CSV table of C-alpha atoms in Angstrom, one decimal:
chain,number,residue,atom,x,y,z
A,27,MET,CA,63.3,117.9,44.7
A,28,VAL,CA,61.5,120.2,42.7
A,29,MET,CA,58.0,119.9,44.2
A,30,GLU,CA,59.8,120.7,47.7
A,31,HIS,CA,61.7,123.4,46.3
A,32,GLY,CA,58.3,125.0,44.8
A,33,ALA,CA,56.6,124.4,47.8
A,34,ARG,CA,59.5,126.4,50.0
A,35,ASN,CA,58.9,129.1,47.5
A,36,ASP,CA,55.4,129.3,48.1
A,37,ARG,CA,55.2,129.3,51.8
A,38,GLU,CA,58.2,132.4,52.0
A,39,PRO,CA,56.3,135.0,51.2
A,40,GLY,CA,53.2,134.2,53.6
A,41,ALA,CA,55.7,133.8,56.5
A,42,THR,CA,57.8,137.5,55.6
A,43,SER,CA,54.1,138.7,55.8
A,44,ASP,CA,53.3,137.0,59.0
A,45,ALA,CA,56.4,138.1,60.4
A,46,ARG,CA,55.8,141.8,59.3
A,47,SER,CA,52.2,142.0,61.0
A,48,GLY,CA,53.5,140.3,64.0
A,49,GLY,CA,56.3,142.5,64.2
A,50,ALA,CA,54.3,145.5,63.8
A,51,GLY,CA,52.0,143.7,66.6
A,52,ARG,CA,54.7,143.9,68.7
A,53,LYS,CA,55.4,147.5,68.0
A,54,SER,CA,52.3,148.3,68.9
A,55,VAL,CA,52.1,146.6,71.9
A,56,ARG,CA,55.7,148.1,73.5
A,57,ARG,CA,53.7,151.8,72.4
A,58,LEU,CA,51.0,151.1,74.4
A,59,LEU,CA,52.7,149.6,77.4
A,60,ALA,CA,55.0,152.4,77.5
A,61,ALA,CA,52.5,154.8,77.4
A,62,ARG,CA,50.6,153.1,79.8
A,63,LEU,CA,53.8,153.3,82.4
A,64,ILE,CA,54.0,157.0,81.5
A,65,GLY,CA,50.7,157.6,82.5
A,66,LEU,CA,50.9,155.7,85.6
A,67,ALA,CA,54.0,157.5,86.7
A,68,GLU,CA,53.0,160.6,86.0
A,69,ARG,CA,49.8,159.7,88.1
A,70,VAL,CA,52.0,158.5,91.0
A,71,ARG,CA,54.1,161.9,90.7
A,72,GLU,CA,50.7,163.8,91.1
A,73,ALA,CA,49.8,161.7,94.3
A,74,ASN,CA,53.4,162.0,96.0
A,75,ALA,CA,53.0,165.7,95.2
A,76,ARG,CA,49.5,165.6,96.9
A,77,VAL,CA,50.6,163.8,99.9
A,78,ALA,CA,54.0,165.8,100.5
A,79,ASP,CA,52.0,169.1,100.7
A,80,ASN,CA,50.0,167.0,103.5
A,81,PRO,CA,52.6,165.4,106.1
A,82,PRO,CA,50.8,163.9,109.2
A,83,PRO,CA,52.0,166.3,112.6
A,84,GLY,CA,55.0,165.3,114.4
A,85,PRO,CA,58.4,164.1,113.3
A,86,PHE,CA,56.9,163.6,109.3
A,87,ARG,CA,57.3,167.2,109.2
A,88,ARG,CA,60.7,169.3,108.8
A,89,GLY,CA,59.8,171.7,111.3
A,90,PHE,CA,59.6,168.9,114.1
A,91,TRP,CA,63.7,168.4,113.7
A,92,ARG,CA,64.9,171.6,115.4
A,93,SER,CA,68.5,171.3,116.1
A,94,PRO,CA,71.1,173.1,114.7
A,95,LEU,CA,74.0,170.6,115.2
A,96,ARG,CA,73.1,167.9,112.6
A,97,GLY,CA,73.9,168.2,109.1
A,98,PRO,CA,76.1,166.8,106.5
A,99,TRP,CA,79.3,167.5,108.3
A,100,LEU,CA,78.5,166.2,111.8
A,101,THR,CA,77.2,163.1,110.1
A,102,ALA,CA,80.0,162.6,108.2
A,103,VAL,CA,82.4,163.1,111.3
A,104,LEU,CA,80.8,160.4,113.0
A,105,GLY,CA,80.4,158.0,110.0
A,106,ALA,CA,83.7,158.5,109.2
A,107,ALA,CA,84.5,156.9,112.9
A,108,LEU,CA,82.1,154.0,112.3
A,109,LEU,CA,83.2,153.7,108.9
A,110,ALA,CA,87.2,152.8,110.4
A,111,GLY,CA,85.7,150.9,113.4
A,112,ILE,CA,83.3,148.6,112.1
A,113,THR,CA,85.7,147.4,109.4
A,114,LEU,CA,87.5,146.3,112.1
A,115,LEU,CA,84.9,144.9,113.9
A,116,ALA,CA,83.8,143.0,110.6
A,117,VAL,CA,87.5,141.4,109.9
A,118,THR,CA,88.0,140.8,113.5
A,119,GLY,CA,84.2,138.8,113.8
A,120,LEU,CA,85.4,136.9,110.9
A,121,LEU,CA,88.8,135.9,112.2
A,122,SER,CA,87.2,134.6,115.3
A,123,TYR,CA,84.7,132.3,113.4
A,124,ALA,CA,87.5,131.3,111.3
A,125,ALA,CA,89.5,130.6,114.8
A,126,TYR,CA,86.7,128.0,115.5
A,127,ASN,CA,88.2,125.9,112.6
A,128,PRO,CA,83.8,125.6,111.4
A,129,ARG,CA,85.0,123.1,108.6
A,130,PHE,CA,85.2,120.5,111.1
A,131,ALA,CA,81.3,119.5,111.4
A,132,VAL,CA,81.8,119.5,115.2
A,133,ASN,CA,83.1,122.8,115.1
A,134,ASP,CA,80.6,124.7,113.3
A,135,GLN,CA,78.0,126.1,115.1
A,136,THR,CA,75.9,127.5,112.3
A,137,PRO,CA,73.8,125.4,110.4
A,138,ASP,CA,75.7,125.2,106.9
A,139,HIS,CA,78.3,128.2,106.3
A,140,GLY,CA,78.5,126.9,102.7
A,141,ALA,CA,79.2,130.1,100.5
A,142,LEU,CA,79.6,132.6,103.6
A,143,GLY,CA,83.1,130.1,104.6
A,144,PHE,CA,84.6,131.1,101.5
A,145,TYR,CA,87.7,132.9,103.2
A,146,LEU,CA,88.0,130.1,106.4
A,147,PHE,CA,91.6,128.6,106.7
A,148,THR,CA,93.4,126.5,109.3
A,149,TRP,CA,93.7,128.6,112.3
A,150,PRO,CA,97.4,129.0,113.7
A,151,THR,CA,98.9,128.3,117.2
A,152,ASP,CA,101.6,131.3,116.7
A,153,PRO,CA,101.5,133.6,118.4
A,154,HIS,CA,99.9,131.9,121.3
A,155,TRP,CA,98.0,134.9,122.4
A,156,LEU,CA,96.6,135.3,119.0
A,157,TYR,CA,92.8,134.5,119.6
A,158,ARG,CA,93.5,136.4,123.1
A,159,LEU,CA,94.3,139.9,121.1
A,160,ASN,CA,91.5,139.1,118.2
A,161,GLN,CA,88.5,138.7,120.7
A,162,GLY,CA,89.8,141.2,123.1
A,163,VAL,CA,90.0,143.8,120.2
A,164,HIS,CA,86.5,142.5,118.9
A,165,VAL,CA,84.5,142.9,121.8
A,166,THR,CA,86.1,145.9,123.3
A,167,LEU,CA,85.8,147.8,120.2
A,168,GLY,CA,82.3,146.6,119.6
A,169,VAL,CA,81.3,148.3,123.1
A,170,VAL,CA,83.1,151.2,122.7
A,171,LEU,CA,81.2,152.0,119.4
A,172,VAL,CA,77.9,151.7,120.9
A,173,PRO,CA,78.1,156.0,121.5
A,174,VAL,CA,79.4,156.5,118.2
A,175,LEU,CA,76.4,154.1,116.9
A,176,LEU,CA,73.9,156.2,118.8
A,177,ALA,CA,75.2,159.9,117.9
A,178,LYS,CA,75.3,158.9,114.4
A,179,LEU,CA,71.7,157.5,114.9
A,180,TRP,CA,70.6,160.7,116.5
A,181,SER,CA,72.0,162.4,113.4
A,182,VAL,CA,70.2,160.9,110.3
A,183,LEU,CA,66.8,160.5,112.7
A,184,PRO,CA,65.0,163.2,110.1
A,185,LYS,CA,65.7,161.0,107.0
A,186,LEU,CA,63.7,157.8,109.0
A,187,PHE,CA,60.5,160.0,109.0
A,188,ASP,CA,61.0,161.7,105.4
A,189,TRP,CA,57.7,162.0,103.9
A,190,PRO,CA,56.5,160.8,101.8
A,191,PRO,CA,58.1,157.2,102.5
A,192,VAL,CA,58.4,156.1,99.0
A,193,ARG,CA,58.9,159.0,96.2
A,194,SER,CA,60.7,156.7,93.1
A,195,ILE,CA,61.9,153.0,93.0
A,196,ALA,CA,65.5,154.4,93.7
A,197,GLN,CA,64.5,155.7,96.9
A,198,ALA,CA,62.4,152.9,97.7
A,199,LEU,CA,65.5,151.1,97.5
A,200,GLU,CA,67.8,153.5,99.6
A,201,ARG,CA,65.1,153.1,102.2
A,202,LEU,CA,65.3,149.4,101.9
A,203,SER,CA,68.9,149.0,102.2
A,204,LEU,CA,68.9,151.8,105.4
A,205,LEU,CA,66.2,149.8,107.2
A,206,LEU,CA,69.1,146.7,106.7
A,207,LEU,CA,71.7,148.7,107.9
A,208,VAL,CA,69.8,150.4,110.8
A,209,GLY,CA,68.5,146.9,112.5
A,210,GLY,CA,71.0,144.9,111.6
A,211,ALA,CA,73.2,147.6,113.3
A,212,ILE,CA,71.1,147.5,116.2
A,213,PHE,CA,70.7,143.6,115.9
A,214,GLU,CA,74.3,142.9,115.5
A,215,PHE,CA,75.4,145.2,119.2
A,216,VAL,CA,72.5,144.2,121.0
A,217,THR,CA,73.0,140.3,120.5
A,218,GLY,CA,76.7,140.9,120.9
A,219,VAL,CA,76.2,143.1,124.0
A,220,LEU,CA,74.3,140.4,125.6
A,221,ASN,CA,76.8,137.5,124.8
A,222,ILE,CA,79.7,139.6,126.6
A,223,GLN,CA,77.8,139.9,129.7
A,224,LEU,CA,76.5,136.1,129.3
A,225,TYR,CA,72.7,136.8,129.0
A,226,TYR,CA,71.2,134.4,126.8
A,227,VAL,CA,67.8,135.1,125.8
A,228,PHE,CA,68.4,134.7,122.3
A,229,PRO,CA,65.6,132.7,120.1
A,230,GLY,CA,68.3,130.1,118.7
A,231,SER,CA,72.3,129.5,119.5
A,232,PHE,CA,74.1,133.2,119.4
A,233,TYR,CA,76.9,132.1,117.1
A,234,THR,CA,74.0,131.3,114.6
A,235,ILE,CA,72.0,134.2,114.8
A,236,HIS,CA,75.1,136.9,115.1
A,237,PHE,CA,77.1,135.2,112.5
A,238,TYR,CA,73.9,135.2,109.8
A,239,GLY,CA,72.9,138.6,111.3
A,240,ALA,CA,76.3,140.1,110.5
A,241,TRP,CA,76.5,139.2,106.9
A,242,VAL,CA,73.0,140.9,106.7
A,243,PHE,CA,74.3,143.9,108.2
A,244,LEU,CA,77.6,143.9,106.4
A,245,GLY,CA,75.9,143.5,102.8
A,246,ALA,CA,73.8,146.9,103.9
A,247,PHE,CA,76.9,148.5,104.9
A,248,VAL,CA,78.5,148.0,102.0
A,249,VAL,CA,75.9,149.3,99.9
A,250,HIS,CA,75.6,152.3,101.9
A,251,VAL,CA,79.5,152.8,102.0
A,252,ALA,CA,79.2,152.8,98.3
A,253,LEU,CA,76.3,155.4,98.0
A,254,LYS,CA,76.9,158.1,100.8
A,255,LEU,CA,81.1,157.8,100.3
A,256,PRO,CA,81.3,160.9,97.8
A,257,ARG,CA,79.0,162.5,100.1
A,258,MET,CA,80.8,161.8,103.3
A,259,LEU,CA,84.4,163.3,101.4
A,260,SER,CA,82.6,166.1,100.2
A,261,ALA,CA,81.1,167.0,103.5
A,262,LEU,CA,84.6,166.3,105.6
A,263,ARG,CA,86.0,169.1,103.3
A,264,SER,CA,83.2,171.7,103.7
A,265,ARG,CA,84.8,172.8,107.1
A,266,ARG,CA,87.8,172.3,108.9
A,267,LEU,CA,88.1,170.6,112.4
A,268,SER,CA,90.3,173.4,114.0
A,269,THR,CA,87.4,175.6,113.3
A,270,VAL,CA,84.3,173.9,114.7
A,271,LEU,CA,86.7,172.7,117.6
A,272,ALA,CA,87.4,176.8,118.1
A,273,THR,CA,83.5,177.5,118.3
A,274,ASP,CA,81.5,177.6,121.1
A,275,THR,CA,78.0,177.1,121.9
A,276,ALA,CA,77.3,180.5,121.6
A,277,HIS,CA,78.5,180.7,117.8
A,278,THR,CA,77.0,177.5,116.8
A,279,LEU,CA,75.4,177.9,114.1
A,280,PRO,CA,73.0,175.7,111.6
A,281,GLU,CA,74.7,174.5,108.3
A,282,GLU,CA,74.1,175.4,105.0
A,283,ALA,CA,71.0,173.8,103.5
A,284,ASP,CA,71.5,170.4,102.4
A,285,PRO,CA,69.8,168.2,99.9
A,286,GLU,CA,69.8,165.5,102.5
A,287,GLY,CA,67.1,167.3,104.5
A,288,LEU,CA,69.4,166.9,108.1
A,289,VAL,CA,69.9,170.5,108.6
A,290,ALA,CA,66.6,172.2,110.5
A,291,ALA,CA,65.2,174.2,107.7
A,292,ALA,CA,62.4,176.2,109.5
A,293,ARG,CA,63.0,177.7,113.1
A,294,PRO,CA,66.2,176.0,114.1
A,295,ALA,CA,66.3,176.1,117.8
A,296,ALA,CA,69.4,178.2,119.5
A,297,ALA,CA,72.5,175.5,120.3
A,298,THR,CA,72.3,174.5,123.7
A,299,ILE,CA,75.8,172.5,123.3
A,300,SER,CA,78.6,172.9,120.5
A,301,ARG,CA,79.4,170.5,117.7
A,302,ARG,CA,82.9,170.1,119.7
A,303,GLY,CA,80.6,169.4,122.9
A,304,ALA,CA,78.9,166.7,121.0
A,305,LEU,CA,82.0,165.2,119.9
A,306,ALA,CA,83.3,165.3,123.1
A,307,LEU,CA,80.3,164.0,125.0
A,308,THR,CA,80.0,160.9,122.4
A,309,GLY,CA,84.2,160.7,122.9
A,310,ALA,CA,83.7,160.6,126.5
A,311,GLY,CA,81.0,157.8,126.6
A,312,SER,CA,83.4,155.7,124.3
A,313,ALA,CA,86.2,156.4,126.7
A,314,THR,CA,84.2,155.2,129.8
A,315,LEU,CA,83.5,152.3,128.1
A,316,LEU,CA,86.7,151.7,127.5
A,317,VAL,CA,88.3,151.8,130.8
A,318,LEU,CA,85.0,149.8,132.3
A,319,THR,CA,85.6,147.0,129.4
A,320,ALA,CA,89.4,146.5,128.3
A,321,GLY,CA,90.8,145.4,131.5
A,322,GLN,CA,89.0,141.9,131.0
A,323,SER,CA,91.4,141.5,127.7
A,324,ILE,CA,94.5,143.3,129.5
A,325,GLY,CA,94.8,141.2,132.5
A,326,GLY,CA,96.8,142.5,135.1
A,327,VAL,CA,96.4,145.1,137.7
A,328,TRP,CA,93.5,146.7,134.7
A,329,ARG,CA,91.4,143.9,135.2
A,330,ARG,CA,90.2,145.4,138.5
A,331,THR,CA,88.5,148.5,136.2
A,332,ALA,CA,86.6,146.1,134.2
A,333,PHE,CA,83.3,146.4,135.8
A,334,LEU,CA,81.2,145.0,132.6
A,335,ALA,CA,83.5,142.3,132.3
A,336,PRO,CA,80.9,138.8,132.5
A,337,ARG,CA,81.3,137.4,136.0
A,338,GLY,CA,83.5,140.4,137.7
A,339,GLN,CA,86.5,139.0,139.4
A,340,ASP,CA,88.9,136.1,139.2
A,341,PRO,CA,86.9,133.5,141.7
A,342,GLY,CA,88.7,132.6,144.5
A,343,SER,CA,92.5,132.5,145.0
A,344,GLY,CA,95.6,130.1,144.5
A,345,PRO,CA,96.5,128.5,141.7
A,346,ASN,CA,93.3,128.0,140.1
A,347,GLY,CA,92.1,131.2,141.1
A,348,PHE,CA,91.2,132.5,137.7
A,349,GLN,CA,88.4,133.2,135.3
A,350,ILE,CA,86.2,130.6,134.5
A,351,ASN,CA,83.4,130.6,131.6
A,352,LYS,CA,80.9,127.3,132.9
A,353,THR,CA,81.1,125.7,135.6
A,354,ALA,CA,81.0,121.7,136.3
A,355,ARG,CA,77.5,122.1,138.2
A,356,ALA,CA,76.3,124.3,135.3
A,357,VAL,CA,76.4,121.9,132.8
A,358,GLY,CA,75.5,118.7,135.0
A,359,VAL,CA,79.4,117.1,135.3
A,360,THR,CA,78.4,115.1,138.6
A,361,ALA,CA,81.3,113.8,141.1
A,362,ASP,CA,80.8,110.2,139.9
A,363,GLN,CA,81.8,111.0,136.4
A,364,ILE,CA,84.8,112.7,137.3
A,365,GLY,CA,85.8,110.4,140.4
A,366,SER,CA,87.9,107.5,141.1
A,367,ALA,CA,85.8,105.9,138.1
A,368,TRP,CA,87.0,108.2,135.3
A,369,ARG,CA,88.9,106.4,132.6
A,370,LEU,CA,90.3,108.0,129.4
A,371,ARG,CA,89.8,106.3,126.4
A,372,LEU,CA,92.4,106.8,123.1
A,373,SER,CA,91.0,105.4,119.8
A,374,GLY,CA,91.8,105.5,116.2
A,375,GLY,CA,95.0,102.8,116.1
A,376,PRO,CA,94.1,99.5,115.7
A,377,THR,CA,93.0,99.0,119.5
A,378,ALA,CA,91.4,101.2,121.6
A,379,LEU,CA,93.4,102.4,124.9
A,380,VAL,CA,91.9,103.1,128.3
A,381,LEU,CA,94.1,104.9,130.3
A,382,THR,CA,93.7,106.0,134.6
A,383,ARG,CA,94.3,109.7,136.0
A,384,ALA,CA,97.4,107.8,137.4
A,385,ASP,CA,98.6,106.5,134.5
A,386,LEU,CA,98.4,110.0,132.8
A,387,LEU,CA,100.6,111.7,135.8
A,388,ALA,CA,103.0,108.3,135.3
A,389,LEU,CA,104.2,109.9,132.0
A,390,GLN,CA,106.9,112.2,131.2
A,391,GLN,CA,105.3,115.8,131.9
A,392,ARG,CA,105.7,118.8,129.8
A,393,THR,CA,104.6,122.7,130.9
A,394,SER,CA,103.3,125.2,128.6
A,395,ALA,CA,102.5,129.0,129.9
A,396,LEU,CA,99.0,129.8,127.8
A,397,PRO,CA,96.0,131.9,128.6
A,398,ILE,CA,92.4,131.0,128.4
A,399,ALA,CA,90.5,133.4,126.1
A,400,CYS,CA,86.9,133.5,125.2
A,401,VAL,CA,84.5,134.7,123.0
A,402,GLU,CA,83.0,137.0,125.0
A,403,GLY,CA,86.2,139.1,125.3
A,404,TRP,CA,87.6,138.0,128.7
A,405,SER,CA,90.8,136.4,129.1
A,406,THR,CA,93.2,135.0,131.7
A,407,ASP,CA,97.2,135.7,132.1
A,408,ASP,CA,99.5,132.9,131.1
A,409,GLN,CA,99.0,130.0,133.5
A,410,GLN,CA,101.6,127.2,133.7
A,411,TRP,CA,99.7,124.0,132.3
A,412,SER,CA,101.1,120.5,133.1
A,413,GLY,CA,100.4,117.9,131.6
A,414,VAL,CA,100.9,115.0,128.7
A,415,PRO,CA,101.6,116.4,125.0
A,416,LEU,CA,98.8,115.5,122.7
A,417,ALA,CA,101.2,114.3,120.0
A,418,VAL,CA,102.3,111.8,122.6
A,419,LEU,CA,98.8,110.2,123.2
A,420,ALA,CA,98.3,110.2,119.3
A,421,ALA,CA,101.8,108.2,119.0
A,422,MET,CA,100.4,105.7,122.2
A,423,ALA,CA,97.0,105.3,120.0
A,424,ALA,CA,99.4,104.3,117.4
A,425,VAL,CA,98.3,106.9,115.4
A,426,PRO,CA,101.3,109.2,115.3
A,427,ASP,CA,100.5,111.0,111.9
A,428,ALA,CA,97.1,111.9,112.9
A,429,ALA,CA,95.5,114.7,111.3
A,430,GLU,CA,92.8,115.8,113.6
A,431,VAL,CA,91.5,114.9,117.2
A,432,LEU,CA,88.0,114.6,118.1
A,433,VAL,CA,88.0,115.4,121.5
A,434,GLU,CA,84.9,114.5,123.8
A,435,SER,CA,83.9,115.9,127.3
A,436,VAL,CA,82.2,113.6,129.7
A,437,GLN,CA,79.5,116.9,129.7
A,438,ARG,CA,76.3,115.9,128.5
A,439,GLU,CA,74.4,119.6,128.3
A,440,GLY,CA,75.1,122.4,126.7
A,441,SER,CA,77.2,123.4,123.8
A,442,PHE,CA,80.9,122.5,122.8
A,443,ARG,CA,80.8,119.2,124.9
A,444,SER,CA,83.3,118.1,122.1
A,445,ALA,CA,85.9,119.6,119.9
A,446,VAL,CA,88.1,118.9,116.6
A,447,LEU,CA,91.5,120.1,116.7
A,448,ALA,CA,93.3,120.4,113.2
A,449,ARG,CA,96.9,118.8,112.3
A,450,ASN,CA,98.7,122.3,113.6
A,451,GLN,CA,97.0,122.3,117.1
A,452,LEU,CA,97.4,118.2,117.5
A,453,HIS,CA,101.1,118.5,116.9
A,454,ASP,CA,102.0,121.6,118.6
A,455,PRO,CA,104.3,120.6,121.6
A,456,ARG,CA,102.4,122.7,123.9
A,457,SER,CA,99.0,121.6,122.7
A,458,LEU,CA,98.5,119.2,126.3
A,459,LEU,CA,95.6,117.1,128.0
A,460,ALA,CA,96.5,119.3,131.0
A,461,LEU,CA,96.3,117.6,134.9
A,462,GLN,CA,97.3,120.4,136.6
A,463,VAL,CA,97.5,124.2,136.7
A,464,ASN,CA,100.3,126.6,138.3
A,465,GLY,CA,101.5,123.4,140.2
A,466,ALA,CA,98.4,122.5,141.5
A,467,ASP,CA,95.6,119.7,140.3
A,468,LEU,CA,93.0,120.9,138.1
A,469,SER,CA,90.0,122.2,140.5
A,470,THR,CA,86.6,120.6,139.4
A,471,ASP,CA,85.6,124.0,137.7
A,472,HIS,CA,88.8,124.4,135.4
A,473,GLY,CA,88.5,120.5,134.2
A,474,PHE,CA,89.5,118.2,136.8
A,475,PRO,CA,90.6,115.4,135.9
A,476,ALA,CA,92.1,116.2,132.7
A,477,ARG,CA,91.5,119.2,130.1
A,478,THR,CA,92.9,120.4,126.6
A,479,ILE,CA,94.5,123.6,126.5
A,480,ILE,CA,95.8,124.5,122.9
A,481,PRO,CA,97.8,127.9,121.9
A,482,ALA,CA,95.5,130.5,120.3
A,483,ALA,CA,92.5,129.2,120.7
A,484,PRO,CA,89.2,129.7,121.6
A,485,GLY,CA,88.1,129.2,125.2
A,486,VAL,CA,85.4,126.6,124.3
A,487,HIS,CA,88.3,124.3,122.2
A,488,ASN,CA,90.1,124.1,125.4
A,489,THR,CA,87.5,121.2,126.6
A,490,LYS,CA,87.3,120.2,130.0
A,491,TRP,CA,86.3,117.0,132.1
A,492,VAL,CA,88.1,115.1,128.9
A,493,ALA,CA,86.7,111.5,128.7
A,494,ALA,CA,87.8,110.2,125.0
A,495,LEU,CA,90.3,111.2,122.3
A,496,THR,CA,90.0,110.0,118.9
A,497,PHE,CA,92.4,110.4,117.0
A,498,ARG,CA,91.8,109.9,112.9
A,499,THR,CA,94.5,110.8,109.8
């Protein structure tokens, strides 16, 4: 014990000396590193100053941008409109995704929503027009905001040509967020408009790229709002809207010079339109798109004004004369698949049950007044659907308390050949395996011999040409 104590005493002074010398060495290295970083920063500043004094010709030079309209106030007004519109657009878009009940793997058109599905909930069946309203607002608002987005991009166009491109780490991060914001906005609006027109030229599934693109855009949008909101509010307070609206073109002058560099600093051009004219032009563009789009969701006589709706007016006339998203021919459904040999298979209980269409018609029929509403924004008015309640078929399959049902179509090509319906959808008395609509048999393109019709569900979950129902507990 004494020897161990002595050995410990022998080592301690040396250890202390080593620690002191090591600490002094680390301090010396830190000082040297700090000096070099300071020198590097100084050289970067000098290089930036030299580059800033010699911008390339064209849009990188401040004198290139001469419009007297650009400035913090106009940008703030357009930004405020987009802030409100995009917030509502984001909410309705996320709700649209939730309406697919993607917690069921069959319904999830994204590879893995993971943590991005933190907010998901079981989509309700009441009110029965819920999805019609949500998607009508989402699509119509998205189209209406296009002129506002273009005007906002025009108002900040000089910022995209800042010179030098990078002046500091903070400025580099801000420009990166701006790149994600502008790129994300253009990507989301373009893919959304193409989807509305059923023009699928995407390098993959629209649902996947639009979903992940939305989260990238929303992340950049939140960062941008956090950085710019104080400046936006300050700019809005800088002049009264009533004063701007009372100012004609002849009296339209540039705003005061701003640190953002939006105001034309050198030789501003004479105004050819007033600020109120620019706002009116943007508003007129949005109003025109509203008139040309909203009718597909509102229905009634307004449907005639929906010139931008996919596939134009309702197909044909008569009981089946309402809009169709996909035809039997387009998805490869043939006459022999839905002819006299067609059978419906009910499974999930001890023994599978096979029914003909005549068997289904012999059961007690129920009628439900429900619309069809699709992700592209179009919807129908309430149609009178007749058929057998899904809850009755669950009882026939000996699974009366089923928690879900897998609905499968005879369709073998394309998306949404099957869908899983949640408990509340399955047991809602208005949820039918429909055999007729508006007093007539379903047409081939509307899903003959049988289709599901579910209150408040996306149109693609009202599966057509149903071949099998599998009830699960």
